[in-house]
């Protein structure tokens, strides 16, 4: 027989100030803890746990670090009892929006002059992938970024980028220069021989279309490596 004295886990039975949605409405999002914000995304708890309790378990799974939480896959999020595919997708989507907001802010009205001008954006955008991705920044005459696009996704050890695809997009975007970039999930920032050969191949092809290849950056948790700074262009 169910214990009638057992307290309900429903947030509806909490004091108004303790309910995440009401708290946000009354006091603003900034006063909510990470777990309370996640609880709003989770929306509903399970029979055993409230949404806030589930949120705390989600945070624990990410080591109480939102940056690490953003690296978790949908399957990893679903390891928590009470977090199904719908809740996992909602959490992943919210974290991706946060990542893109942070990345976009770093580029707002930015004129690209040095590798460091773009490294922060690239690290925020692609460093967390558990597999290699190859992306390109397309710049206008004022060296401002018109477009950013992930060209290809690969495995744990590499990816392939087609110069024809890159240059087609460059023409569509009316870009006068491009910056190549890819991540190294291993953390090692040293370019491979294949990285160097692909860089020269794209640089040569771009030159025929009067498109300047400004740089090729490799990013990881450890930082970044610039081909231009390293004398490889």
Short mmCIF file of C-alpha atoms in Angstrom, two decimals:
data_model
loop_
_atom_site.label_atom_id
_atom_site.label_comp_id
_atom_site.label_asym_id
_atom_site.label_seq_id
_atom_site.Cartn_x
_atom_site.Cartn_y
_atom_site.Cartn_z
CA UNK A 1 0.00 0.00 0.00
CA UNK A 2 1.27 3.45 -0.89
CA UNK A 3 2.51 5.50 2.03
CA UNK A 4 0.03 8.38 2.28
CA UNK A 5 2.49 10.33 4.38
CA UNK A 6 5.17 10.26 1.67
CA UNK A 7 5.71 13.81 0.37
CA UNK A 8 4.86 14.41 -3.28
CA UNK A 9 7.67 15.13 -5.68
CA UNK A 10 5.42 17.36 -7.80
CA UNK A 11 6.66 20.92 -8.12
CA UNK A 12 3.02 22.02 -7.95
CA UNK A 13 3.12 21.27 -4.21
CA UNK A 14 6.16 23.46 -3.59
CA UNK A 15 6.09 27.00 -2.29
CA UNK A 16 5.73 29.49 -5.14
CA UNK A 17 9.26 30.87 -4.61
CA UNK A 18 10.67 27.36 -5.00
CA UNK A 19 8.99 26.64 -8.33
CA UNK A 20 11.46 27.34 -11.17
CA UNK A 21 8.94 28.75 -13.66
CA UNK A 22 7.26 31.01 -11.14
CA UNK A 23 10.62 32.05 -9.72
CA UNK A 24 11.85 33.03 -13.17
CA UNK A 25 8.65 34.96 -13.87
CA UNK A 26 8.85 36.86 -10.58
CA UNK A 27 12.60 37.44 -10.26
CA UNK A 28 14.17 36.84 -13.68
CA UNK A 29 16.30 34.05 -15.13
CA UNK A 30 19.55 35.29 -13.60
CA UNK A 31 18.55 34.31 -10.05
CA UNK A 32 17.88 30.67 -10.95
CA UNK A 33 20.50 28.01 -10.32
CA UNK A 34 21.72 25.77 -13.15
CA UNK A 35 19.56 22.93 -11.85
CA UNK A 36 16.46 25.14 -11.74
CA UNK A 37 17.01 26.28 -15.33
CA UNK A 38 17.45 22.67 -16.41
CA UNK A 39 14.30 21.73 -14.50
CA UNK A 40 12.32 24.16 -16.65
CA UNK A 41 13.63 22.39 -19.75
CA UNK A 42 12.87 18.97 -18.29
CA UNK A 43 9.35 20.24 -17.46
CA UNK A 44 8.00 17.13 -15.75
CA UNK A 45 9.53 14.82 -13.19
CA UNK A 46 9.00 11.11 -12.78
CA UNK A 47 7.02 9.22 -10.13
CA UNK A 48 10.09 9.09 -7.90
CA UNK A 49 11.78 12.42 -8.64
CA UNK A 50 10.84 16.01 -9.29
CA UNK A 51 12.10 17.87 -12.36
CA UNK A 52 14.62 19.69 -10.15
CA UNK A 53 15.94 16.41 -8.75
CA UNK A 54 16.33 15.05 -12.28
CA UNK A 55 18.08 18.27 -13.27
CA UNK A 56 20.55 17.86 -10.42
CA UNK A 57 21.36 14.34 -11.64
CA UNK A 58 21.88 15.69 -15.17
CA UNK A 59 24.30 18.29 -13.83
CA UNK A 60 26.13 15.63 -11.84
CA UNK A 61 26.50 13.58 -15.01
CA UNK A 62 28.34 16.55 -16.51
CA UNK A 63 30.51 17.02 -13.43
CA UNK A 64 28.49 20.11 -12.44
CA UNK A 65 30.04 21.86 -15.43
CA UNK A 66 27.78 23.18 -18.21
CA UNK A 67 30.66 23.11 -20.67
CA UNK A 68 31.20 19.39 -20.01
CA UNK A 69 27.45 18.77 -20.01
CA UNK A 70 27.28 20.16 -23.53
CA UNK A 71 29.61 17.41 -24.74
CA UNK A 72 27.32 14.57 -23.66
CA UNK A 73 25.44 12.59 -26.29
CA UNK A 74 21.71 11.92 -26.22
CA UNK A 75 22.41 8.33 -25.15
CA UNK A 76 24.56 9.50 -22.26
CA UNK A 77 21.85 11.87 -21.04
CA UNK A 78 19.33 9.03 -21.16
CA UNK A 79 21.38 7.01 -18.69
CA UNK A 80 19.51 8.93 -15.99
CA UNK A 81 16.25 7.23 -15.09
CA UNK A 82 13.49 9.68 -15.95
CA UNK A 83 15.33 11.34 -18.84
CA UNK A 84 13.90 9.97 -22.08
CA UNK A 85 14.72 10.91 -25.65
CA UNK A 86 12.41 13.95 -25.68
CA UNK A 87 13.95 15.46 -22.54
CA UNK A 88 17.47 14.64 -23.75
CA UNK A 89 16.80 16.39 -27.07
CA UNK A 90 15.43 19.47 -25.28
CA UNK A 91 18.50 19.69 -23.04
CA UNK A 92 20.90 19.20 -25.97
CA UNK A 93 19.10 21.84 -28.05
CA UNK A 94 19.22 24.41 -25.23
CA UNK A 95 22.93 23.83 -24.64
CA UNK A 96 23.61 24.19 -28.37
CA UNK A 97 21.73 27.51 -28.44
CA UNK A 98 23.89 28.69 -25.57
CA UNK A 99 27.03 27.61 -27.39
CA UNK A 100 25.98 29.44 -30.57
CA UNK A 101 25.07 32.58 -28.64
CA UNK A 102 28.49 32.62 -27.03
CA UNK A 103 30.21 32.01 -30.35
CA UNK A 104 28.19 34.67 -32.18
CA UNK A 105 28.88 37.27 -29.52
CA UNK A 106 32.62 36.84 -29.96
CA UNK A 107 32.32 37.66 -33.67
CA UNK A 108 29.92 40.58 -33.51
CA UNK A 109 31.32 43.44 -35.60
CA UNK A 110 34.72 41.75 -35.54
CA UNK A 111 37.23 42.54 -38.25
CA UNK A 112 39.60 39.60 -38.68
CA UNK A 113 43.22 40.74 -38.51
CA UNK A 114 45.01 37.98 -36.60
CA UNK A 115 44.54 34.31 -35.78
CA UNK A 116 43.57 35.18 -32.21
CA UNK A 117 40.63 37.24 -33.51
CA UNK A 118 38.95 34.07 -34.74
CA UNK A 119 40.34 31.37 -32.44
CA UNK A 120 37.91 32.05 -29.59
CA UNK A 121 34.93 31.71 -31.91
CA UNK A 122 36.21 28.51 -33.44
CA UNK A 123 36.99 26.91 -30.09
CA UNK A 124 33.50 27.74 -28.83
CA UNK A 125 31.92 26.41 -32.02
CA UNK A 126 33.69 23.16 -32.88
CA UNK A 127 36.08 22.16 -30.09
CA UNK A 128 33.50 20.02 -28.26
CA UNK A 129 32.82 17.57 -31.08
CA UNK A 130 33.97 14.04 -30.22
CA UNK A 131 34.86 13.53 -33.89
CA UNK A 132 36.66 15.71 -36.42
CA UNK A 133 34.73 18.39 -38.29
CA UNK A 134 36.04 20.60 -41.07
CA UNK A 135 34.59 24.09 -41.34
CA UNK A 136 35.21 27.27 -43.30
CA UNK A 137 34.75 30.96 -42.55
CA UNK A 138 33.89 33.08 -45.59
CA UNK A 139 34.96 36.74 -45.37
CA UNK A 140 34.13 39.87 -47.37
CA UNK A 141 36.46 42.64 -48.57
CA UNK A 142 36.37 44.28 -45.15
CA UNK A 143 37.56 41.03 -43.55
CA UNK A 144 34.23 40.60 -41.79
CA UNK A 145 32.65 37.17 -41.69
CA UNK A 146 29.75 36.69 -44.06
CA UNK A 147 29.19 33.00 -43.44
CA UNK A 148 30.36 30.03 -41.39
CA UNK A 149 29.69 26.47 -42.46
CA UNK A 150 30.72 22.99 -41.39
CA UNK A 151 31.76 21.33 -44.63
CA UNK A 152 32.24 17.77 -43.48
CA UNK A 153 32.13 15.51 -40.46
CA UNK A 154 34.48 12.61 -40.01
CA UNK A 155 35.55 9.96 -37.55
CA UNK A 156 37.68 10.08 -34.44
CA UNK A 157 40.89 10.46 -36.42
CA UNK A 158 40.07 12.52 -39.49
CA UNK A 159 37.72 14.10 -41.98
CA UNK A 160 37.88 15.01 -45.66
CA UNK A 161 37.04 18.37 -47.23
CA UNK A 162 36.30 18.76 -50.94
CA UNK A 163 37.88 21.95 -52.36
CA UNK A 164 35.13 22.15 -54.99
CA UNK A 165 32.44 22.36 -52.32
CA UNK A 166 34.35 25.03 -50.41
CA UNK A 167 34.94 27.20 -53.47
CA UNK A 168 31.36 26.81 -54.67
CA UNK A 169 30.12 28.18 -51.34
CA UNK A 170 32.75 30.95 -51.46
CA UNK A 171 31.41 32.11 -54.82
CA UNK A 172 27.81 31.93 -53.62
CA UNK A 173 28.72 34.01 -50.57
CA UNK A 174 30.79 36.45 -52.67
CA UNK A 175 33.71 35.83 -50.35
CA UNK A 176 37.07 37.39 -51.15
CA UNK A 177 38.93 35.32 -48.56
CA UNK A 178 38.46 32.17 -46.51
CA UNK A 179 39.74 30.67 -43.28
CA UNK A 180 39.83 26.89 -42.95
CA UNK A 181 39.42 25.25 -39.58
CA UNK A 182 39.07 21.83 -38.05
CA UNK A 183 39.24 20.32 -34.60
CA UNK A 184 41.44 17.62 -33.12
CA UNK A 185 39.40 15.66 -30.54
CA UNK A 186 42.63 14.08 -29.27
CA UNK A 187 43.77 17.50 -28.06
CA UNK A 188 46.97 17.37 -30.11
CA UNK A 189 47.37 20.62 -32.03
CA UNK A 190 50.16 19.50 -34.35
CA UNK A 191 49.06 19.42 -38.01
CA UNK A 192 49.38 16.10 -39.79
CA UNK A 193 50.94 15.62 -43.20
CA UNK A 194 47.43 15.19 -44.61
CA UNK A 195 46.41 18.52 -43.02
CA UNK A 196 49.32 20.27 -44.71
CA UNK A 197 48.64 18.70 -48.11
CA UNK A 198 44.93 19.55 -48.01
CA UNK A 199 45.73 23.13 -47.00
CA UNK A 200 48.02 23.65 -49.97
CA UNK A 201 45.53 22.00 -52.32
CA UNK A 202 42.72 24.35 -51.28
CA UNK A 203 45.02 27.38 -51.26
CA UNK A 204 46.12 26.68 -54.85
CA UNK A 205 42.57 26.12 -56.08
CA UNK A 206 41.32 29.29 -54.37
CA UNK A 207 44.07 31.38 -55.97
CA UNK A 208 42.66 30.63 -59.46
CA UNK A 209 39.42 32.29 -58.37
CA UNK A 210 41.18 35.28 -56.77
CA UNK A 211 40.14 34.08 -53.33
CA UNK A 212 42.73 34.46 -50.59
CA UNK A 213 43.14 31.72 -48.02
CA UNK A 214 44.04 33.70 -44.91
CA UNK A 215 44.67 30.84 -42.52
CA UNK A 216 43.92 27.30 -41.43
CA UNK A 217 43.33 26.83 -37.72
CA UNK A 218 43.32 23.62 -35.71
CA UNK A 219 41.44 23.87 -32.41
CA UNK A 220 41.12 21.65 -29.35
CA UNK A 221 40.71 21.85 -25.60
CA UNK A 222 44.40 22.74 -25.44
CA UNK A 223 44.08 25.89 -27.56
CA UNK A 224 44.69 26.46 -31.26
CA UNK A 225 47.33 26.21 -33.98
CA UNK A 226 47.55 28.69 -36.86
CA UNK A 227 49.11 27.59 -40.15
CA UNK A 228 49.78 31.25 -40.98
CA UNK A 229 51.52 31.92 -37.68
CA UNK A 230 53.45 28.66 -38.03
CA UNK A 231 54.76 29.58 -41.49
CA UNK A 232 52.89 26.78 -43.27
CA UNK A 233 51.11 29.06 -45.72
#
